[in-house]
Coordinates of C-alpha atoms in Angstrom, one line a residue:
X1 CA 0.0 0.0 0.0
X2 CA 1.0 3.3 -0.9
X3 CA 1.9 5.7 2.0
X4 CA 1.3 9.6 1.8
X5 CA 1.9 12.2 4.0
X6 CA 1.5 15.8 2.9
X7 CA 1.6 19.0 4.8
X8 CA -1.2 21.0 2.2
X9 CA 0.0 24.4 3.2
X10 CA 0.0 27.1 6.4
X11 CA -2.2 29.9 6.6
X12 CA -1.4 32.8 8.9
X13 CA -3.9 35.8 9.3
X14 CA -4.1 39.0 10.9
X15 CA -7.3 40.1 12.9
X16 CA -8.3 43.4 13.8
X17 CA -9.6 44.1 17.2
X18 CA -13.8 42.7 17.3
X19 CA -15.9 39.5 16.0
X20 CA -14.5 38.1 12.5
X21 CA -15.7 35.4 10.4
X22 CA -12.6 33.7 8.1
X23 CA -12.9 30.8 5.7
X24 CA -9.7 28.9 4.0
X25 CA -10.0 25.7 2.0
X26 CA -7.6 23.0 1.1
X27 CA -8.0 20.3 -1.3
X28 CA -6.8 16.8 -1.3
X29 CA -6.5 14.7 -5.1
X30 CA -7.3 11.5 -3.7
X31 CA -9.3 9.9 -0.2
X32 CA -7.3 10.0 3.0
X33 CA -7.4 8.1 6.1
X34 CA -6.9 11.0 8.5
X35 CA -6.9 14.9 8.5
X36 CA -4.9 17.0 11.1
X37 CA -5.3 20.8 11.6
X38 CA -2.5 22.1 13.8
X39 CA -3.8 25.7 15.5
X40 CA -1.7 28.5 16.7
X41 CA -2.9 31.8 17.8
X42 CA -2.2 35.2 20.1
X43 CA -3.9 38.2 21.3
X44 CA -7.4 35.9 20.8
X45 CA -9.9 36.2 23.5
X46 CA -12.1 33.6 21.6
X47 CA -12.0 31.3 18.4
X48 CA -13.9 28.8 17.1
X49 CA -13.5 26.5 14.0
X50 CA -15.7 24.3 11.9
X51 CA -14.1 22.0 9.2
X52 CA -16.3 21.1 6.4
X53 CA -16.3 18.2 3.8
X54 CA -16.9 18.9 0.4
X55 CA -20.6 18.0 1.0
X56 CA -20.7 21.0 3.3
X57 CA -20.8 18.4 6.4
X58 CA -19.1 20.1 9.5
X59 CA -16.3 17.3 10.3
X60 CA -13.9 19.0 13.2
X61 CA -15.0 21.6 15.3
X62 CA -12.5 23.3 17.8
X63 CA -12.7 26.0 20.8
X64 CA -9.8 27.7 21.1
X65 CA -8.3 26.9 25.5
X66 CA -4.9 27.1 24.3
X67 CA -2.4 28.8 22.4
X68 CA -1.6 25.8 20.4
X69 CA -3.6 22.6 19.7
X70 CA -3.9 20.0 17.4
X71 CA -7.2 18.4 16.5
X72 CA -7.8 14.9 14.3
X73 CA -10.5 13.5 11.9
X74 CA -10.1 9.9 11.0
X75 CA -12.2 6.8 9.0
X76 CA -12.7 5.3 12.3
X77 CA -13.7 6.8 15.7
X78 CA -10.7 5.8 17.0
X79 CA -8.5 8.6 14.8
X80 CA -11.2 11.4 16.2
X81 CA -10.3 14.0 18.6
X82 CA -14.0 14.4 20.3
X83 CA -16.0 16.8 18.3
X84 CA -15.4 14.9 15.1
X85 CA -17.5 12.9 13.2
X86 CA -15.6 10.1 11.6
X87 CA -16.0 8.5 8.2
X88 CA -14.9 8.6 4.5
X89 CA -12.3 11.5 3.7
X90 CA -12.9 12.4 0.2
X91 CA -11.0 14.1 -2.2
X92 CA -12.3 17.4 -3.1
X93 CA -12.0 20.3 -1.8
X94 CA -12.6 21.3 2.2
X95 CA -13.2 24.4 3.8
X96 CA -12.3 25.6 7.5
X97 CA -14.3 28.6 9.0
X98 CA -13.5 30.3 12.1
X99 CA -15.5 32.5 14.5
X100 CA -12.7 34.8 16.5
X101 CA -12.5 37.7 18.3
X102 CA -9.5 39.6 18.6
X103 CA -8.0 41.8 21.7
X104 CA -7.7 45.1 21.7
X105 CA -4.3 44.4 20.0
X106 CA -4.2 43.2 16.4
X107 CA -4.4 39.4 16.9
X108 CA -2.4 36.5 15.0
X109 CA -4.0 33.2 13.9
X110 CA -2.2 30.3 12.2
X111 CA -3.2 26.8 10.8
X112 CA -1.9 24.2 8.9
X113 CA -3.0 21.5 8.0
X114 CA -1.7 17.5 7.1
X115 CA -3.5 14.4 6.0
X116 CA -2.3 11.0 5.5
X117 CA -3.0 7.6 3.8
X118 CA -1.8 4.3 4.8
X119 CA 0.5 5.9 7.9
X120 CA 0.2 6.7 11.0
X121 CA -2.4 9.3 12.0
X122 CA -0.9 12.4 14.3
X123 CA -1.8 12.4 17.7
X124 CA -4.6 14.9 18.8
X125 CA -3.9 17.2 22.1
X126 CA -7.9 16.7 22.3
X127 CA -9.2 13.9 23.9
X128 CA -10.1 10.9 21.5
X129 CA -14.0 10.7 21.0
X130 CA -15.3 7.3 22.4
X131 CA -18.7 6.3 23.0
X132 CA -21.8 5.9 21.2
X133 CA -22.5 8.4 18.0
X134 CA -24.5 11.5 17.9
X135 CA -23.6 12.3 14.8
X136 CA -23.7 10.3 11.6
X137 CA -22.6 10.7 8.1
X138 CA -25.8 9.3 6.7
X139 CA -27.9 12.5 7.4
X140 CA -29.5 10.4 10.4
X141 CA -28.3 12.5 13.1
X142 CA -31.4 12.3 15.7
X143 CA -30.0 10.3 18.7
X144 CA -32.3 7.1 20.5
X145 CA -31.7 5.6 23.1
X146 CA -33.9 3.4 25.2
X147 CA -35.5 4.8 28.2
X148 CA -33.3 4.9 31.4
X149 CA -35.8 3.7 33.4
X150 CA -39.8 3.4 32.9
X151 CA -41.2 4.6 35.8
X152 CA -43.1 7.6 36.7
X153 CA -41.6 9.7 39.1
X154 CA -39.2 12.4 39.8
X155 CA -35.4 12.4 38.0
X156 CA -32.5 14.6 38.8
X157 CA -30.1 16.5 36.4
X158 CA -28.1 19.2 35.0
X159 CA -29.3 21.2 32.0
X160 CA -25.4 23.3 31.6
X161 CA -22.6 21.3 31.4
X162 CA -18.9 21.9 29.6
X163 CA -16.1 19.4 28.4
X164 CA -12.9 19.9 27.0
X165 CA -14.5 20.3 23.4
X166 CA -15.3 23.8 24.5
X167 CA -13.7 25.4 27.4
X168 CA -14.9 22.6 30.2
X169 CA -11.6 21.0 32.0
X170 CA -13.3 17.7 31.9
X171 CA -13.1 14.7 29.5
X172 CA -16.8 13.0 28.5
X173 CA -15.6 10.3 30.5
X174 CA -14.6 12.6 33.7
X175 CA -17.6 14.2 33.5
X176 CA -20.0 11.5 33.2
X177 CA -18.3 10.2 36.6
X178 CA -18.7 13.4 38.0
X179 CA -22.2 12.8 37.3
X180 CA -22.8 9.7 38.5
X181 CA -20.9 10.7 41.8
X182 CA -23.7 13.5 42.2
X183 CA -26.1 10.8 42.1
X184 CA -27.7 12.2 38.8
X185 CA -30.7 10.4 36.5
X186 CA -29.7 12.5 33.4
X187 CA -27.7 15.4 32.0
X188 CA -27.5 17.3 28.9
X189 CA -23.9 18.7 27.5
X190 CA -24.0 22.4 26.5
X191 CA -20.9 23.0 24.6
X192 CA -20.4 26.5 23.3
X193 CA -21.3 27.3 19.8
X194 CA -20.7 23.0 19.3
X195 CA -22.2 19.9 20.1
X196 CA -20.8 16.5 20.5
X197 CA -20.7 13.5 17.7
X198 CA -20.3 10.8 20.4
X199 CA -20.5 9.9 23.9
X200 CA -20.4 7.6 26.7
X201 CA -22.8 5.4 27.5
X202 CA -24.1 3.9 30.6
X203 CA -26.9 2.3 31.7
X204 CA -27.9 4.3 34.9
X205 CA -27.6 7.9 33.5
X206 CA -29.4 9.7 30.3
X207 CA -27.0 11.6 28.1
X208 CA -28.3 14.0 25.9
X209 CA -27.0 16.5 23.6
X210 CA -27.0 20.0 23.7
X211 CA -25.5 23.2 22.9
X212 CA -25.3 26.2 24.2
X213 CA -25.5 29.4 21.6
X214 CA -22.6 31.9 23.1
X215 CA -22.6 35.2 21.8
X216 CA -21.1 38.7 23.1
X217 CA -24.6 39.7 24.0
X218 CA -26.0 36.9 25.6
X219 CA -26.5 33.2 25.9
X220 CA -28.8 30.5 25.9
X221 CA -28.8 26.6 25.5
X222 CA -30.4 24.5 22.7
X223 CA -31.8 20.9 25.2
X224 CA -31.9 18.0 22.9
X225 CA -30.9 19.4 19.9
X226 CA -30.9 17.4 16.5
X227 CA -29.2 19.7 13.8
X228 CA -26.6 22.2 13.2
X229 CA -27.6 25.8 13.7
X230 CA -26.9 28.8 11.3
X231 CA -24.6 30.9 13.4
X232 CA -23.6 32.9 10.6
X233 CA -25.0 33.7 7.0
X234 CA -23.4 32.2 3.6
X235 CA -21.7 35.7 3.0
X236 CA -19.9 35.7 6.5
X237 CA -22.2 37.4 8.6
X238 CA -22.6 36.7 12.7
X239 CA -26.3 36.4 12.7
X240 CA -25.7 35.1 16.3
X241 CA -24.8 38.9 16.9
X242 CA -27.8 40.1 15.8
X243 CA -31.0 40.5 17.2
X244 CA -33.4 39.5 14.3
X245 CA -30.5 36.8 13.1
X246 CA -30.5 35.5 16.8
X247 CA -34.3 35.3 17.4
X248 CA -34.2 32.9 13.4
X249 CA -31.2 30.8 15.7
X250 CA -34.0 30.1 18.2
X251 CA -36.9 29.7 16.2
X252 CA -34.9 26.9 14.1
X253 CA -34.2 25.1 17.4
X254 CA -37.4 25.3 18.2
X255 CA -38.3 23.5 14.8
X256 CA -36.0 20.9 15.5
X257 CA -38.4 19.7 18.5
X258 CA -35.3 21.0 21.5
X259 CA -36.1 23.0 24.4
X260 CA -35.0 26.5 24.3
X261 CA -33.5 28.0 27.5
X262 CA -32.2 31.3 28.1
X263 CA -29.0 31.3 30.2
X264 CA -28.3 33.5 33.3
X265 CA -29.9 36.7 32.0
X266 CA -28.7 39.0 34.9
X267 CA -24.7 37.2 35.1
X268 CA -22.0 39.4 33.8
X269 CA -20.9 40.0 31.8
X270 CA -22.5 36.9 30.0
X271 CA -25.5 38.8 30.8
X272 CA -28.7 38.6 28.5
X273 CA -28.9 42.2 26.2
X274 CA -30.4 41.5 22.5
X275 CA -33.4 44.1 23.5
X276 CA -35.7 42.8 20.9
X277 CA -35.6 39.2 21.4
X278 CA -39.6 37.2 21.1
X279 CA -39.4 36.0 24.6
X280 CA -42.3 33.8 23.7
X281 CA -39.7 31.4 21.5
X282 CA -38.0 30.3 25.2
X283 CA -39.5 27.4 26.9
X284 CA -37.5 28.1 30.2
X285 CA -35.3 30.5 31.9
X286 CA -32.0 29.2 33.5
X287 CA -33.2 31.1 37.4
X288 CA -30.5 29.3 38.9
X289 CA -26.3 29.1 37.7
X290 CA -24.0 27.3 39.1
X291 CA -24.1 29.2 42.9
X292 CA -20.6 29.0 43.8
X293 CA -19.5 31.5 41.0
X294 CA -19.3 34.8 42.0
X295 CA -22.2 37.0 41.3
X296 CA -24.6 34.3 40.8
X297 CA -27.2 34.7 44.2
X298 CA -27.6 37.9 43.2
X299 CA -28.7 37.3 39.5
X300 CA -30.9 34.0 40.3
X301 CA -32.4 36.8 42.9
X302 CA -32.9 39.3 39.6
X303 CA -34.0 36.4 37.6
X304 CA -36.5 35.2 39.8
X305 CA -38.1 39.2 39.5
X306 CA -37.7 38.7 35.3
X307 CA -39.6 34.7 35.7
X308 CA -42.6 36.6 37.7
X309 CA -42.7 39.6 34.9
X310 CA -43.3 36.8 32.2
X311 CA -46.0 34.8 34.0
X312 CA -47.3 38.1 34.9
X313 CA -48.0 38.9 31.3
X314 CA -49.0 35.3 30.5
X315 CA -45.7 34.0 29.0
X316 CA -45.2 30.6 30.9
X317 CA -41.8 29.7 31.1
X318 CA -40.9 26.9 32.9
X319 CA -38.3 27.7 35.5
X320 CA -34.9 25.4 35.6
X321 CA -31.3 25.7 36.6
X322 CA -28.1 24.4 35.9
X323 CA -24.4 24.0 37.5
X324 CA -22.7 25.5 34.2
X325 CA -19.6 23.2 35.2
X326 CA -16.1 24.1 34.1
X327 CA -14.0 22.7 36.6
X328 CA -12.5 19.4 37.7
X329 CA -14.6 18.4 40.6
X330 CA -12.3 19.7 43.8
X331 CA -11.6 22.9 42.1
X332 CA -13.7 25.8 43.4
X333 CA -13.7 29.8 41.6
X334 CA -12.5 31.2 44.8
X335 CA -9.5 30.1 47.1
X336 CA -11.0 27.9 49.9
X337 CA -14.5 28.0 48.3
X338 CA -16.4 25.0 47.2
X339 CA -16.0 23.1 44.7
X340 CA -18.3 23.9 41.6
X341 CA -20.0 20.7 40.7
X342 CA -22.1 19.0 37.9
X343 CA -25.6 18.7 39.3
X344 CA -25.3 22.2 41.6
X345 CA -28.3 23.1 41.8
X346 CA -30.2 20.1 40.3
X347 CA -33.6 20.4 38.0
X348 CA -36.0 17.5 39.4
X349 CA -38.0 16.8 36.2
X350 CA -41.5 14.6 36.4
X351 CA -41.3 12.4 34.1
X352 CA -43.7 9.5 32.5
X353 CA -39.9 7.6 31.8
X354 CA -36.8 8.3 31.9
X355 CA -36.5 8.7 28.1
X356 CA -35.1 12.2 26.1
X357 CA -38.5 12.5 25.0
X358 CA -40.2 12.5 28.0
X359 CA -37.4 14.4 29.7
X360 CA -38.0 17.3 27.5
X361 CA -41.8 17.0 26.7
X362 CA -41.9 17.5 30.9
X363 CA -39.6 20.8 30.4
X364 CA -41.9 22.3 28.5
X365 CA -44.9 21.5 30.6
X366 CA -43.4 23.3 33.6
X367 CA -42.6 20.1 35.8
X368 CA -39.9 21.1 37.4
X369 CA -38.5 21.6 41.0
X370 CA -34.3 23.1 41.0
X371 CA -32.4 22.3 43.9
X372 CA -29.0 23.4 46.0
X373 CA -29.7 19.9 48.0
X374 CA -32.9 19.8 49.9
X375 CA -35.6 17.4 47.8
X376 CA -38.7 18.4 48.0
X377 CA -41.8 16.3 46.7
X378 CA -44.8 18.3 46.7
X379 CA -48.4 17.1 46.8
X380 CA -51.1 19.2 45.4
X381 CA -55.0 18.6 45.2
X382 CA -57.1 21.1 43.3
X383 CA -60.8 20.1 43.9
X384 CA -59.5 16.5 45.1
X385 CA -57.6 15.7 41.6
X386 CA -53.7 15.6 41.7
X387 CA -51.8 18.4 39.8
X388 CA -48.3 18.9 39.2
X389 CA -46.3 21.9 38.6
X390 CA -46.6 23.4 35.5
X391 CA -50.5 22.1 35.5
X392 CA -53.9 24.3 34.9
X393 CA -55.9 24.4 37.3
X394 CA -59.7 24.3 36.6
X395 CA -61.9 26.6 38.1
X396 CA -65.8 26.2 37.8
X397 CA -67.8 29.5 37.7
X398 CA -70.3 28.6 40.4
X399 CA -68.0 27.2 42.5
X400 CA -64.5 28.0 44.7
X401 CA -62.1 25.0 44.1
X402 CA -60.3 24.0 47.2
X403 CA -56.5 24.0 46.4
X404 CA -54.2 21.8 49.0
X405 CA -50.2 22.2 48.1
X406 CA -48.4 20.0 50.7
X407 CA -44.8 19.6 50.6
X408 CA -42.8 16.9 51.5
X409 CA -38.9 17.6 52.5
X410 CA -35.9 15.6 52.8
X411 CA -32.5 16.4 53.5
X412 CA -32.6 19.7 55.1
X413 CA -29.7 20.5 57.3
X414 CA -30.6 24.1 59.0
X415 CA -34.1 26.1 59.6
X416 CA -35.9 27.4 56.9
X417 CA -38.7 28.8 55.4
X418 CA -41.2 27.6 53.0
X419 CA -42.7 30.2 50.6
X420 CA -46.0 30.4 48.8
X421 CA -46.0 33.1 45.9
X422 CA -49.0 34.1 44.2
X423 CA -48.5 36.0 41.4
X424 CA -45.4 36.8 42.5
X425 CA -46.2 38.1 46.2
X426 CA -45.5 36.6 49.5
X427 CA -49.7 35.1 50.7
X428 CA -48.0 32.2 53.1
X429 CA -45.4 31.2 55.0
X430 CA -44.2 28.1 57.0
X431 CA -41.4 28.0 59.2
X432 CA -39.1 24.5 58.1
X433 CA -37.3 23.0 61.4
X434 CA -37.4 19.4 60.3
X435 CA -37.7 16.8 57.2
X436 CA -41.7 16.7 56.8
X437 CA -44.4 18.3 54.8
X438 CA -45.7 21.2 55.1
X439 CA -48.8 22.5 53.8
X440 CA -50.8 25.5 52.6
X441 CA -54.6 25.7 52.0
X442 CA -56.6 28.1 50.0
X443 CA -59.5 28.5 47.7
X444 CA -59.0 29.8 43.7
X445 CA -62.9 31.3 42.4
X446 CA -63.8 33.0 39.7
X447 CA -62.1 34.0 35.9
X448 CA -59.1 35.7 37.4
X449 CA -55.7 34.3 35.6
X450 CA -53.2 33.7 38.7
X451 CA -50.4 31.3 39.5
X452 CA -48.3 29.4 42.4
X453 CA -45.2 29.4 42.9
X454 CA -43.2 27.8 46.2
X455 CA -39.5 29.1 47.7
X456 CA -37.5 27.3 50.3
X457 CA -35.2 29.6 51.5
X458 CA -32.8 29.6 54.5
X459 CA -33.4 31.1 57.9
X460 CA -31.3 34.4 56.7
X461 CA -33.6 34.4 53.2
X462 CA -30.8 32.2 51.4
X463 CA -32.7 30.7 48.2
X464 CA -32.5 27.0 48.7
X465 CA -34.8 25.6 46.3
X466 CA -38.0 26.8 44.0
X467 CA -41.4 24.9 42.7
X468 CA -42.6 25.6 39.1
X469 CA -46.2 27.0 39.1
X470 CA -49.2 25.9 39.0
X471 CA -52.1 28.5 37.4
X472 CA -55.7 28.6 36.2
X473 CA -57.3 31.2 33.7
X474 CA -54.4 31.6 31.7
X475 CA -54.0 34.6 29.7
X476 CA -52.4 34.7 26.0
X477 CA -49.3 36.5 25.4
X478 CA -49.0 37.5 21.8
X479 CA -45.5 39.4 22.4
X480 CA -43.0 40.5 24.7
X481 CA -39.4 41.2 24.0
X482 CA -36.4 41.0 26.4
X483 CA -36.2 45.0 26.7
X484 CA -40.3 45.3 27.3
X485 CA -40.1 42.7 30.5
X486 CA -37.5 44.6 31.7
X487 CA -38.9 48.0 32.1
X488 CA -41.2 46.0 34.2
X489 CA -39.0 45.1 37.1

């Protein structure tokens, strides 16, 4: 057999200080068995790159952690750094295109790329992707899996999640420990900008994919997605900084049957500022980020204000949160802090199965409880029929409907309180000194639209966890952007 080796060429470009979108091609005469782009850079404060096949198929995908890396597409899994999708390598020619955003300073960005045929592939500085494929060549790219588990009942996860295919310190493997060790039912993987072509299995926790859509003005997470999104146009352009372009971003997620979730709205400087976004095309609000980082109790604090403003105008989001985790499980944002770990706080999600389809389908309806440790289980009768968060109450116009939201807790270690809301205001309040349930009774009559909500917060008004609401009369919504909600609060 023939042995080849070629080095197609370097590239080396200049940036100027702001967001830039570059495309190079190569072109290879004949099939390889592996492709290797080698990536150098300076005065970069962010770059992403996308390597597509002459079908136009995004093949490599890279987030720039380093000053220098080296990232592999093979035949075979095995020759992938994670992020690829392996396969055929056809001749042709293929193009690379980069998202980057230079310093201040003129920045400096060099690749060069190598493939090979019947030798050794290079070694990738990436981990190797392993695991069970998300991503196909054969256009089939929507990932099954069996249900988890068929029962009914309560499951704990984390919707935000990094690796080291974006700028997460973890390996798939290291994280899906980390998981496991947090005793967690499912998780979704939020890379940014990217979303994973394999991962590994196991039989006690759901893996699902995800990405989360990073842009200088915001971000927000795609749950389950199926497809590639458009983050810029055919002629170069950033739609994803740019409020029409971003709101088309969400809409096609939405098409793709994912659930759309805006991310820590109120954390800077990640903070959430396209003014006219359609709030209406989220499904959920991230309340809750990771709580150990810096900043964080104070935005979940604004963000519980922005959740109200929405129901309050009859936009139903369904409130969630996730642990955003970046570091290796004992490494903590702050010197002698704790450690910022996957499943802090937890989303409890009610779900018919343990299934992606279920899982989701229940994130829309609002069936969620999120979680710094504490588990509640609440037990509510409206009219002596069971409801869950996120259901509609029924109210009969001759007639009050007795409401009885009991709460059950386990595993609270100091006093508390537990916090009715309706619509938004304090009407109850019950003081938590031990692991039982605690109850509230009212009446709901007449057309009025109002909701429920529940806190438990610490003796000294620390949030500790937060019930989804239950509502009757809704009201339709037909529009609200991000900068009308705000002049609310």
């Amino acid at each position: 057999m023939k042995e080849t080796l070629i080095c197609t060429e370097v590239r080396e470009a200049s940036l100027l200080p702001g967001p830039s979108v570059l495309a190079y091609t190569f072109s290879m005469k004949e099939p390889m068995d592996w492709i290797s782009l080698a990536i150098s850079y300076e005065e970069l404060n962010w770059l992403q790159i996308f390597v597509k096949d002459p079908d136009g198929f995004i093949r490599m995908q890279y987030t720039g952690n380093k000053q220098s890396e080296r990232i592999l597409l093979g035949r075979l899994q095995e020759n992938c750094s994670v992020g690829s999708v392996p396969g055929d390598i056809r001749a042709g020619t293929w193009k690379t295109e980069m998202i980057a955003y230079a310093r201040d300073e003129e920045g400096v960005l060099k690749l060069e790329w190598k493939h090979g045929k019947g030798v050794s592939a290079e070694s990738s500085t990436l981990p190797i992707a392993i695991g069970t494929p998300w991503v196909t060549l054969n256009g089939n790219d929507r990932y099954e899996q069996e249900p988890i588990n068929r029962s009914t009942g309560w499951y704990k996860g984390d919707f935000h999640m990094h690796t080291s295919l974006s700028d997460g310190k973890q390996s798939p493997e290291q994280l899906m420990q980390s998981s496991l060790r947090q005793q967690l039912d499912f998780i979704v993987v939020t890379e940014h900008n990217h979303r994973h072509t394999a991962w590994p299995s196991h039989d006690r926790l759901l893996a699902l994919p995800g990405m989360e859509v990073t842009a200088f003005q915001g971000h927000w997470n795609v749950l389950g997605i199926m497809d590639w999104l458009p983050l810029y146009d055919e002629d170069g352009t950033l739609t994803i900084e740019d409020a029409e372009g971003m709101n088309r971003i969400i809409a096609a997620a939405r098409e793709q049957g994912a659930v759309c979730s805006l991310n820590h709205p109120y954390l800077a400087p990640w903070d959430w500022r396209f003014g006219r976004t359609e709030m209406s095309l989220f499904h959920a609000i991230e309340i809750w980020n990771d709580p150990t980082y810096e900043g964080n109790a104070e935005a979940a604090e604004r963000a519980l204000k922005l959740w109200d403003a929405c129901w309050g105008r009859g936009l139903r989001l369904t409130g969630i949160g996730g642990s955003d985790t970046h570091l290796l499980p004992h490494e903590s944002y702050m010197e002698g802090g704790p450690p910022s770990l996957a499943g802090d706080p937890a989303t409890y999600v009610y779900c018919d199965e343990l299934s992606g389809d279920q899982l989701l389908a229940a994130v829309k309806k609002g069936r969620c409880i999120v979680s710094r440790g504490p588990v509640l289980e609440p037990c509510i009768y409206s009219g002596g029929r069971k409801v869950l968060p996120g259901d509609q109450v029924v109210i009969h116009a001759q007639s009050a409907v007795p409401i009885r939201y009991s709460i059950a807790i386990k595993g609270m270690k100091e006093k508390g309180k537990m916090i009715w809301l309706l619509n938004g205001l304090n009407v109850f309040e019950a003081d938590v000194n031990a692991d039982r349930p605690y109850v509230y009774e009212t009446e709901w009559a007449g057309d009025i639209y109002r909701w429920l909500r529940v806190e438990l917060r610490s003796e000294y008004g620390t949030l500790l966890a937060f019930i989804n609401p239950i509502y009757a009369n809704p009201i339709g919504c037909a529009s609200l952007t991000w900068e009308e909600v705000n002049a609310e609060l």
